[in-house]
GROMACS .gro file of C-alpha atoms in nm:
model
  427
    1UNK     CA    1   7.617   8.901   6.747
    2UNK     CA    2   7.772   8.728   7.023
    3UNK     CA    3   8.146   8.720   7.159
    4UNK     CA    4   8.271   8.387   7.157
    5UNK     CA    5   8.347   8.240   7.520
    6UNK     CA    6   8.706   8.290   7.652
    7UNK     CA    7   8.976   8.010   7.536
    8UNK     CA    8   9.188   8.125   7.878
    9UNK     CA    9   8.961   7.841   8.090
   10UNK     CA   10   8.843   7.568   8.035
   11UNK     CA   11   8.491   7.522   7.797
   12UNK     CA   12   8.376   7.234   8.104
   13UNK     CA   13   8.365   7.339   8.459
   14UNK     CA   14   8.489   7.643   8.459
   15UNK     CA   15   8.485   7.730   8.836
   16UNK     CA   16   8.390   7.977   9.070
   17UNK     CA   17   8.419   8.182   8.786
   18UNK     CA   18   8.111   7.981   8.566
   19UNK     CA   19   7.880   8.063   8.903
   20UNK     CA   20   7.948   8.422   8.872
   21UNK     CA   21   7.879   8.392   8.426
   22UNK     CA   22   7.558   8.144   8.647
   23UNK     CA   23   7.516   8.465   8.815
   24UNK     CA   24   7.493   8.677   8.558
   25UNK     CA   25   7.249   8.463   8.292
   26UNK     CA   26   7.004   8.510   8.646
   27UNK     CA   27   7.024   8.904   8.550
   28UNK     CA   28   7.028   9.000   8.202
   29UNK     CA   29   6.686   8.892   8.195
   30UNK     CA   30   6.579   9.156   8.480
   31UNK     CA   31   6.794   9.436   8.258
   32UNK     CA   32   6.610   9.570   7.989
   33UNK     CA   33   6.787   9.766   7.738
   34UNK     CA   34   7.099   9.750   7.960
   35UNK     CA   35   7.121   9.336   7.875
   36UNK     CA   36   7.278   9.470   7.560
   37UNK     CA   37   7.517   9.530   7.679
   38UNK     CA   38   7.577   9.216   7.916
   39UNK     CA   39   7.877   9.049   7.790
   40UNK     CA   40   8.073   9.298   7.973
   41UNK     CA   41   8.029   9.200   8.291
   42UNK     CA   42   8.170   8.830   8.141
   43UNK     CA   43   8.439   8.911   8.027
   44UNK     CA   44   8.742   9.025   8.273
   45UNK     CA   45   8.863   9.395   8.106
   46UNK     CA   46   9.310   9.267   8.201
   47UNK     CA   47   9.410   9.006   8.283
   48UNK     CA   48   9.737   8.967   8.384
   49UNK     CA   49   9.971   8.685   8.478
   50UNK     CA   50  10.320   8.728   8.648
   51UNK     CA   51  10.617   8.539   8.776
   52UNK     CA   52  10.727   8.546   9.113
   53UNK     CA   53  11.084   8.432   9.168
   54UNK     CA   54  11.278   8.516   9.484
   55UNK     CA   55  11.548   8.357   9.706
   56UNK     CA   56  11.526   8.106   9.943
   57UNK     CA   57  11.633   8.185  10.297
   58UNK     CA   58  11.775   7.862  10.201
   59UNK     CA   59  11.951   8.048   9.914
   60UNK     CA   60  11.761   7.902   9.674
   61UNK     CA   61  11.583   7.998   9.393
   62UNK     CA   62  11.160   7.916   9.354
   63UNK     CA   63  10.940   8.088   9.188
   64UNK     CA   64  10.550   8.140   9.246
   65UNK     CA   65  10.283   8.177   9.026
   66UNK     CA   66  10.085   8.594   9.017
   67UNK     CA   67   9.808   8.734   8.916
   68UNK     CA   68   9.666   8.989   8.905
   69UNK     CA   69   9.293   9.085   8.698
   70UNK     CA   70   9.038   9.345   8.675
   71UNK     CA   71   8.758   9.264   8.608
   72UNK     CA   72   8.583   9.609   8.496
   73UNK     CA   73   8.646   9.997   8.499
   74UNK     CA   74   8.308  10.140   8.351
   75UNK     CA   75   8.216  10.327   8.770
   76UNK     CA   76   8.571  10.342   8.903
   77UNK     CA   77   8.966  10.260   8.919
   78UNK     CA   78   8.926   9.892   9.070
   79UNK     CA   79   8.924   9.831   9.362
   80UNK     CA   80   9.037   9.424   9.535
   81UNK     CA   81   9.227   9.280   9.730
   82UNK     CA   82   9.553   8.930   9.721
   83UNK     CA   83   9.514   8.680   9.806
   84UNK     CA   84   9.780   8.387   9.944
   85UNK     CA   85   9.648   8.067   9.888
   86UNK     CA   86   9.760   7.736   9.776
   87UNK     CA   87   9.436   7.667   9.563
   88UNK     CA   88   9.490   8.003   9.425
   89UNK     CA   89   9.392   7.966   9.019
   90UNK     CA   90   9.355   8.221   8.743
   91UNK     CA   91   8.952   8.116   8.770
   92UNK     CA   92   8.872   8.206   9.101
   93UNK     CA   93   9.082   8.596   9.099
   94UNK     CA   94   8.865   8.589   8.795
   95UNK     CA   95   8.557   8.529   8.983
   96UNK     CA   96   8.683   8.706   9.212
   97UNK     CA   97   8.771   9.014   9.053
   98UNK     CA   98   8.358   9.035   8.979
   99UNK     CA   99   8.247   8.959   9.237
  100UNK     CA  100   8.416   9.291   9.370
  101UNK     CA  101   8.226   9.508   9.041
  102UNK     CA  102   7.919   9.357   9.176
  103UNK     CA  103   7.999   9.472   9.582
  104UNK     CA  104   8.135   9.800   9.457
  105UNK     CA  105   7.852   9.863   9.264
  106UNK     CA  106   7.547   9.772   9.504
  107UNK     CA  107   7.782   9.961   9.757
  108UNK     CA  108   7.741  10.214   9.587
  109UNK     CA  109   8.134  10.245   9.573
  110UNK     CA  110   8.311  10.435   9.298
  111UNK     CA  111   8.524  10.133   9.182
  112UNK     CA  112   8.530   9.823   8.949
  113UNK     CA  113   8.610   9.514   9.071
  114UNK     CA  114   9.036   9.428   9.100
  115UNK     CA  115   9.208   9.078   9.264
  116UNK     CA  116   9.484   8.956   9.326
  117UNK     CA  117   9.635   8.676   9.446
  118UNK     CA  118   9.955   8.431   9.452
  119UNK     CA  119   9.950   8.035   9.471
  120UNK     CA  120  10.150   7.992   9.793
  121UNK     CA  121  10.075   7.844  10.095
  122UNK     CA  122  10.213   8.149  10.357
  123UNK     CA  123  10.208   7.861  10.669
  124UNK     CA  124  10.472   7.719  10.508
  125UNK     CA  125  10.781   8.027  10.446
  126UNK     CA  126  10.951   8.237  10.691
  127UNK     CA  127  10.857   8.578  10.683
  128UNK     CA  128  11.132   8.739  10.536
  129UNK     CA  129  11.065   8.504  10.220
  130UNK     CA  130  10.641   8.644  10.240
  131UNK     CA  131  10.815   8.939  10.210
  132UNK     CA  132  11.076   8.912   9.928
  133UNK     CA  133  10.762   8.733   9.770
  134UNK     CA  134  10.501   9.080   9.838
  135UNK     CA  135  10.812   9.317   9.692
  136UNK     CA  136  10.817   9.067   9.415
  137UNK     CA  137  10.513   9.031   9.321
  138UNK     CA  138  10.508   9.427   9.401
  139UNK     CA  139  10.694   9.459   9.119
  140UNK     CA  140  10.521   9.229   8.855
  141UNK     CA  141  10.193   9.401   8.851
  142UNK     CA  142  10.325   9.758   8.926
  143UNK     CA  143  10.226   9.840   8.587
  144UNK     CA  144   9.856   9.834   8.661
  145UNK     CA  145   9.808   9.913   9.061
  146UNK     CA  146   9.802  10.306   9.151
  147UNK     CA  147   9.602  10.508   9.371
  148UNK     CA  148   9.394  10.573   9.041
  149UNK     CA  149   9.404  10.314   8.884
  150UNK     CA  150   9.366   9.952   9.075
  151UNK     CA  151   9.412   9.971   9.390
  152UNK     CA  152   9.511   9.595   9.613
  153UNK     CA  153   9.397   9.533   9.972
  154UNK     CA  154   9.427   9.210  10.240
  155UNK     CA  155   9.239   8.909  10.145
  156UNK     CA  156   9.271   8.537  10.241
  157UNK     CA  157   9.579   8.529  10.383
  158UNK     CA  158   9.743   8.828  10.312
  159UNK     CA  159   9.703   9.241  10.586
  160UNK     CA  160   9.873   9.562  10.714
  161UNK     CA  161  10.194   9.319  10.667
  162UNK     CA  162  10.193   9.255  10.298
  163UNK     CA  163  10.053   9.590  10.242
  164UNK     CA  164  10.343   9.766  10.457
  165UNK     CA  165  10.507   9.604  10.172
  166UNK     CA  166  10.323   9.704   9.945
  167UNK     CA  167  10.266  10.029   9.998
  168UNK     CA  168  10.651  10.037  10.011
  169UNK     CA  169  10.744   9.881   9.709
  170UNK     CA  170  10.540  10.050   9.498
  171UNK     CA  171  10.632  10.443   9.629
  172UNK     CA  172  10.960  10.283   9.614
  173UNK     CA  173  10.963  10.290   9.230
  174UNK     CA  174  10.757  10.551   9.196
  175UNK     CA  175  10.975  10.755   9.336
  176UNK     CA  176  10.755  10.947   9.603
  177UNK     CA  177  10.566  10.793   9.870
  178UNK     CA  178  10.204  10.685   9.783
  179UNK     CA  179   9.960  10.545  10.108
  180UNK     CA  180   9.624  10.536   9.815
  181UNK     CA  181   9.815  10.261   9.677
  182UNK     CA  182   9.709   9.982   9.917
  183UNK     CA  183   9.324   9.971  10.126
  184UNK     CA  184   9.424   9.784  10.463
  185UNK     CA  185   9.796   9.910  10.561
  186UNK     CA  186   9.901   9.970  10.942
  187UNK     CA  187   9.712  10.288  11.090
  188UNK     CA  188  10.136  10.450  11.086
  189UNK     CA  189  10.152  10.476  10.762
  190UNK     CA  190   9.727  10.595  10.653
  191UNK     CA  191   9.553  10.320  10.764
  192UNK     CA  192   9.262  10.375  10.851
  193UNK     CA  193   9.090  10.272  11.201
  194UNK     CA  194   8.799  10.038  11.195
  195UNK     CA  195   8.985   9.798  10.885
  196UNK     CA  196   9.067   9.591  11.047
  197UNK     CA  197   8.690   9.456  11.151
  198UNK     CA  198   8.490   9.635  10.949
  199UNK     CA  199   8.398   9.299  10.650
  200UNK     CA  200   8.316   9.132  11.019
  201UNK     CA  201   8.105   9.388  11.182
  202UNK     CA  202   7.966   9.450  10.843
  203UNK     CA  203   7.845   9.090  10.847
  204UNK     CA  204   7.637   9.223  11.167
  205UNK     CA  205   7.524   9.549  11.055
  206UNK     CA  206   7.341   9.340  10.708
  207UNK     CA  207   7.264   9.040  10.928
  208UNK     CA  208   7.021   9.324  11.194
  209UNK     CA  209   6.901   9.448  10.866
  210UNK     CA  210   6.758   9.128  10.758
  211UNK     CA  211   6.613   9.019  11.074
  212UNK     CA  212   6.429   9.303  11.177
  213UNK     CA  213   6.315   9.219  10.803
  214UNK     CA  214   6.096   8.905  11.013
  215UNK     CA  215   6.124   9.046  11.350
  216UNK     CA  216   6.356   8.841  11.446
  217UNK     CA  217   6.552   9.013  11.736
  218UNK     CA  218   6.950   8.927  11.743
  219UNK     CA  219   6.973   8.930  12.110
  220UNK     CA  220   6.922   8.591  12.257
  221UNK     CA  221   6.962   8.446  11.837
  222UNK     CA  222   7.204   8.089  11.791
  223UNK     CA  223   7.452   8.187  11.596
  224UNK     CA  224   7.697   7.893  11.349
  225UNK     CA  225   8.028   8.046  11.205
  226UNK     CA  226   8.244   7.865  10.932
  227UNK     CA  227   8.553   7.956  10.937
  228UNK     CA  228   8.742   8.173  11.272
  229UNK     CA  229   8.995   8.506  11.055
  230UNK     CA  230   8.981   8.795  11.093
  231UNK     CA  231   8.629   8.781  10.879
  232UNK     CA  232   8.445   8.516  11.098
  233UNK     CA  233   8.586   8.633  11.530
  234UNK     CA  234   8.504   8.945  11.439
  235UNK     CA  235   8.114   8.892  11.332
  236UNK     CA  236   8.139   8.634  11.625
  237UNK     CA  237   8.199   8.964  11.884
  238UNK     CA  238   7.924   9.146  11.695
  239UNK     CA  239   7.691   8.896  11.799
  240UNK     CA  240   7.813   8.768  12.153
  241UNK     CA  241   7.847   9.202  12.214
  242UNK     CA  242   7.427   9.228  12.114
  243UNK     CA  243   7.335   8.928  12.251
  244UNK     CA  244   7.308   8.681  12.054
  245UNK     CA  245   7.491   8.355  12.092
  246UNK     CA  246   7.761   8.126  11.941
  247UNK     CA  247   7.665   7.784  11.956
  248UNK     CA  248   7.921   7.669  11.660
  249UNK     CA  249   8.256   7.732  11.557
  250UNK     CA  250   8.478   7.577  11.265
  251UNK     CA  251   8.758   7.646  11.062
  252UNK     CA  252   9.117   7.467  10.903
  253UNK     CA  253   9.067   7.281  11.230
  254UNK     CA  254   8.893   7.150  11.341
  255UNK     CA  255   8.445   7.251  11.400
  256UNK     CA  256   8.337   7.308  11.764
  257UNK     CA  257   7.973   7.352  12.008
  258UNK     CA  258   7.825   7.428  12.253
  259UNK     CA  259   7.482   7.481  12.263
  260UNK     CA  260   7.496   7.660  12.635
  261UNK     CA  261   7.706   8.031  12.360
  262UNK     CA  262   8.066   8.007  12.299
  263UNK     CA  263   8.197   8.339  12.457
  264UNK     CA  264   8.426   8.467  12.043
  265UNK     CA  265   8.689   8.689  12.240
  266UNK     CA  266   8.825   8.389  12.523
  267UNK     CA  267   8.835   8.175  12.172
  268UNK     CA  268   8.979   8.381  11.977
  269UNK     CA  269   9.236   8.421  12.275
  270UNK     CA  270   9.229   8.009  12.279
  271UNK     CA  271   9.326   8.043  11.933
  272UNK     CA  272   9.584   8.331  11.929
  273UNK     CA  273   9.784   8.115  12.230
  274UNK     CA  274   9.739   7.727  12.092
  275UNK     CA  275   9.983   7.566  11.880
  276UNK     CA  276   9.738   7.463  11.569
  277UNK     CA  277   9.643   7.857  11.594
  278UNK     CA  278   9.296   7.702  11.506
  279UNK     CA  279   8.918   7.633  11.789
  280UNK     CA  280   8.980   7.236  11.777
  281UNK     CA  281   9.082   7.173  12.120
  282UNK     CA  282   8.908   7.438  12.291
  283UNK     CA  283   8.818   7.396  12.599
  284UNK     CA  284   8.495   7.546  12.702
  285UNK     CA  285   8.340   7.262  12.321
  286UNK     CA  286   8.312   6.978  12.187
  287UNK     CA  287   8.447   6.864  11.903
  288UNK     CA  288   8.145   6.851  11.605
  289UNK     CA  289   8.167   6.660  11.319
  290UNK     CA  290   8.258   6.875  11.071
  291UNK     CA  291   7.965   6.788  10.767
  292UNK     CA  292   7.770   6.873  11.075
  293UNK     CA  293   7.774   7.264  11.083
  294UNK     CA  294   7.532   7.355  10.885
  295UNK     CA  295   7.279   7.140  11.009
  296UNK     CA  296   7.387   7.224  11.345
  297UNK     CA  297   7.026   7.478  11.547
  298UNK     CA  298   7.085   7.848  11.464
  299UNK     CA  299   6.898   8.196  11.331
  300UNK     CA  300   7.198   8.251  11.185
  301UNK     CA  301   7.446   8.070  10.952
  302UNK     CA  302   7.745   8.287  10.863
  303UNK     CA  303   8.025   8.121  10.580
  304UNK     CA  304   8.345   8.293  10.632
  305UNK     CA  305   8.579   8.088  10.452
  306UNK     CA  306   8.660   8.009  10.095
  307UNK     CA  307   8.390   7.967   9.813
  308UNK     CA  308   8.122   7.666   9.749
  309UNK     CA  309   8.050   7.557  10.038
  310UNK     CA  310   7.701   7.481  10.030
  311UNK     CA  311   7.575   7.296   9.784
  312UNK     CA  312   7.292   7.181   9.651
  313UNK     CA  313   7.488   6.804   9.830
  314UNK     CA  314   7.436   7.054  10.183
  315UNK     CA  315   7.203   7.301  10.141
  316UNK     CA  316   6.867   7.062  10.225
  317UNK     CA  317   7.054   7.010  10.568
  318UNK     CA  318   7.083   7.410  10.631
  319UNK     CA  319   6.811   7.470  10.987
  320UNK     CA  320   6.913   7.832  11.036
  321UNK     CA  321   6.663   8.137  10.929
  322UNK     CA  322   6.902   8.294  10.783
  323UNK     CA  323   7.306   8.292  10.581
  324UNK     CA  324   7.483   8.551  10.545
  325UNK     CA  325   7.736   8.521  10.316
  326UNK     CA  326   8.080   8.708  10.523
  327UNK     CA  327   8.302   8.469  10.262
  328UNK     CA  328   8.332   8.548   9.831
  329UNK     CA  329   8.045   8.265   9.682
  330UNK     CA  330   8.028   8.068   9.939
  331UNK     CA  331   7.686   7.926   9.793
  332UNK     CA  332   7.659   7.727   9.454
  333UNK     CA  333   7.372   7.850   9.256
  334UNK     CA  334   7.212   7.476   9.299
  335UNK     CA  335   7.226   7.622   9.654
  336UNK     CA  336   7.048   7.919   9.631
  337UNK     CA  337   6.781   7.755   9.487
  338UNK     CA  338   6.736   7.484   9.781
  339UNK     CA  339   6.735   7.810  10.019
  340UNK     CA  340   6.548   8.021   9.883
  341UNK     CA  341   6.284   7.655   9.792
  342UNK     CA  342   6.319   7.651  10.199
  343UNK     CA  343   6.155   7.960  10.249
  344UNK     CA  344   6.591   8.076  10.424
  345UNK     CA  345   6.684   8.384  10.369
  346UNK     CA  346   7.042   8.433  10.212
  347UNK     CA  347   7.195   8.837  10.224
  348UNK     CA  348   7.466   8.776   9.907
  349UNK     CA  349   7.797   8.830   9.972
  350UNK     CA  350   7.876   9.161   9.726
  351UNK     CA  351   7.640   9.282  10.065
  352UNK     CA  352   7.732   9.123  10.328
  353UNK     CA  353   8.068   9.112  10.285
  354UNK     CA  354   8.166   9.518  10.176
  355UNK     CA  355   8.179   9.664  10.546
  356UNK     CA  356   8.628   9.620  10.352
  357UNK     CA  357   8.562   9.742  10.134
  358UNK     CA  358   8.331  10.053  10.212
  359UNK     CA  359   8.620  10.136  10.448
  360UNK     CA  360   8.898  10.049  10.226
  361UNK     CA  361   8.706  10.415  10.034
  362UNK     CA  362   8.729  10.609  10.295
  363UNK     CA  363   9.071  10.456  10.409
  364UNK     CA  364   9.181  10.581  10.076
  365UNK     CA  365   8.931  10.889  10.066
  366UNK     CA  366   9.113  11.015  10.330
  367UNK     CA  367   9.480  10.859  10.239
  368UNK     CA  368   9.433  11.183   9.967
  369UNK     CA  369   9.263  11.432  10.189
  370UNK     CA  370   9.570  11.366  10.454
  371UNK     CA  371   9.253  11.393  10.701
  372UNK     CA  372   9.150  11.124  10.918
  373UNK     CA  373   8.871  11.012  11.056
  374UNK     CA  374   8.715  10.881  11.437
  375UNK     CA  375   8.636  10.532  11.389
  376UNK     CA  376   8.339  10.580  11.635
  377UNK     CA  377   8.282  10.834  11.233
  378UNK     CA  378   8.366  10.493  11.064
  379UNK     CA  379   8.154  10.318  11.212
  380UNK     CA  380   7.891  10.526  11.227
  381UNK     CA  381   7.921  10.509  10.786
  382UNK     CA  382   7.973  10.209  10.758
  383UNK     CA  383   7.643  10.092  10.950
  384UNK     CA  384   7.502  10.362  10.724
  385UNK     CA  385   7.616  10.292  10.457
  386UNK     CA  386   7.566   9.936  10.367
  387UNK     CA  387   7.204   9.910  10.586
  388UNK     CA  388   7.083  10.128  10.268
  389UNK     CA  389   7.276   9.931  10.014
  390UNK     CA  390   7.056   9.668  10.213
  391UNK     CA  391   6.770   9.872  10.231
  392UNK     CA  392   6.752   9.910   9.815
  393UNK     CA  393   6.802   9.544   9.680
  394UNK     CA  394   6.568   9.459   9.913
  395UNK     CA  395   6.255   9.759   9.805
  396UNK     CA  396   6.438   9.536   9.398
  397UNK     CA  397   6.290   9.202   9.580
  398UNK     CA  398   6.042   9.243   9.683
  399UNK     CA  399   5.910   9.484   9.341
  400UNK     CA  400   6.126   9.215   9.200
  401UNK     CA  401   5.999   8.877   9.395
  402UNK     CA  402   6.375   8.773   9.386
  403UNK     CA  403   6.602   8.620   9.541
  404UNK     CA  404   6.863   8.929   9.774
  405UNK     CA  405   7.139   8.771   9.546
  406UNK     CA  406   6.904   8.843   9.225
  407UNK     CA  407   6.825   9.112   9.345
  408UNK     CA  408   7.162   9.306   9.457
  409UNK     CA  409   7.325   9.206   9.080
  410UNK     CA  410   7.010   9.415   8.938
  411UNK     CA  411   7.100   9.616   9.172
  412UNK     CA  412   7.459   9.670   9.029
  413UNK     CA  413   7.446   9.564   8.733
  414UNK     CA  414   7.243   9.842   8.643
  415UNK     CA  415   7.442  10.088   8.706
  416UNK     CA  416   7.764   9.895   8.592
  417UNK     CA  417   7.562   9.912   8.210
  418UNK     CA  418   7.440  10.264   8.254
  419UNK     CA  419   7.809  10.368   8.319
  420UNK     CA  420   7.954  10.186   8.003
  421UNK     CA  421   7.623  10.302   7.784
  422UNK     CA  422   7.715  10.657   7.894
  423UNK     CA  423   8.088  10.607   7.810
  424UNK     CA  424   8.026  10.481   7.539
  425UNK     CA  425   8.308  10.288   7.356
  426UNK     CA  426   8.618  10.361   7.307
  427UNK     CA  427   8.744  10.469   6.952
   0.00000   0.00000   0.00000
């Protein structure tokens, strides 16, 4: 008997969660006997919605909507970031948690998937207000999180600062310092070397692995990046350091182009000093209409911002050899089909941007052992893990004659559902 649809999302457009469900439907025919358990993937294990009230600096009280979702814990504790963004929704957080389940399983990490978020524009509040939001949110979700239950990390709108506040709040509430409750912390309180650039470096490692399969050299290749935040700028620097040419970049302020190449180190310095904190106005490049970014000819296109940016409306315009998904869910299923039809390789988010959670895993292990690795050891292990994961996914794609995304889901879903089947149902 099929399970009933979830009642707490609209029956029509289910947003990012709907995209995830379609991806699960596509992989189901490849799961064999494990498809008996496939509804496990279609239902989050736990969904917590919390009210986050704080005193603003002017003395008034404001309420924020917060979430924490644990999608699946068959293979280990939930793991996933906390997003601060004004457009955060339950559907989005559910999808992000589910993608974390797939990502952790595809890479082979002993985690399930989790995700959190608060509907807030962090740019419109002072540091002290953000601290109060973070601490209250942490207290509210404290019933779910813990170093052996659910380990948050940074995501869009959050970083080391917020993770330090979360760790401290949790530690105060349980009565002992607990570094392993979050990852992505500052080095001084149990963070890991290499974590800041891990996701962007992972984008480069998986891009390089894909390029090797089609004999595409990195040196001299052209790269277009949509998004120049933590992931985008780290990926840009990694490509640049290996001889690639960054020809176009966009962020929330706009898009820029220079076919002779953009120095990402210089661009990052400009962004950090500019009033808009964005790429628009960079004097060593020309402005470009944002809608034309994906049509810029390149060898690597890196969407590194938010979900659903490559759609069936613009997928026909994409002019690249390889799409490397630095963001979560940037390509819709319909766009996936178009890109596949056009022979464009898509390195899916669940392995392309898994560098962050991989180094988060390293941080978690280091916290438990109170023994920390060098940055060289971190980066060597990161590259090894991601290249091995990519190789396994590539082989499944060749054997089954499917896209890399479907292959990644076959690998991940098989691992998750094998764990579900072996553990059985309690009671």
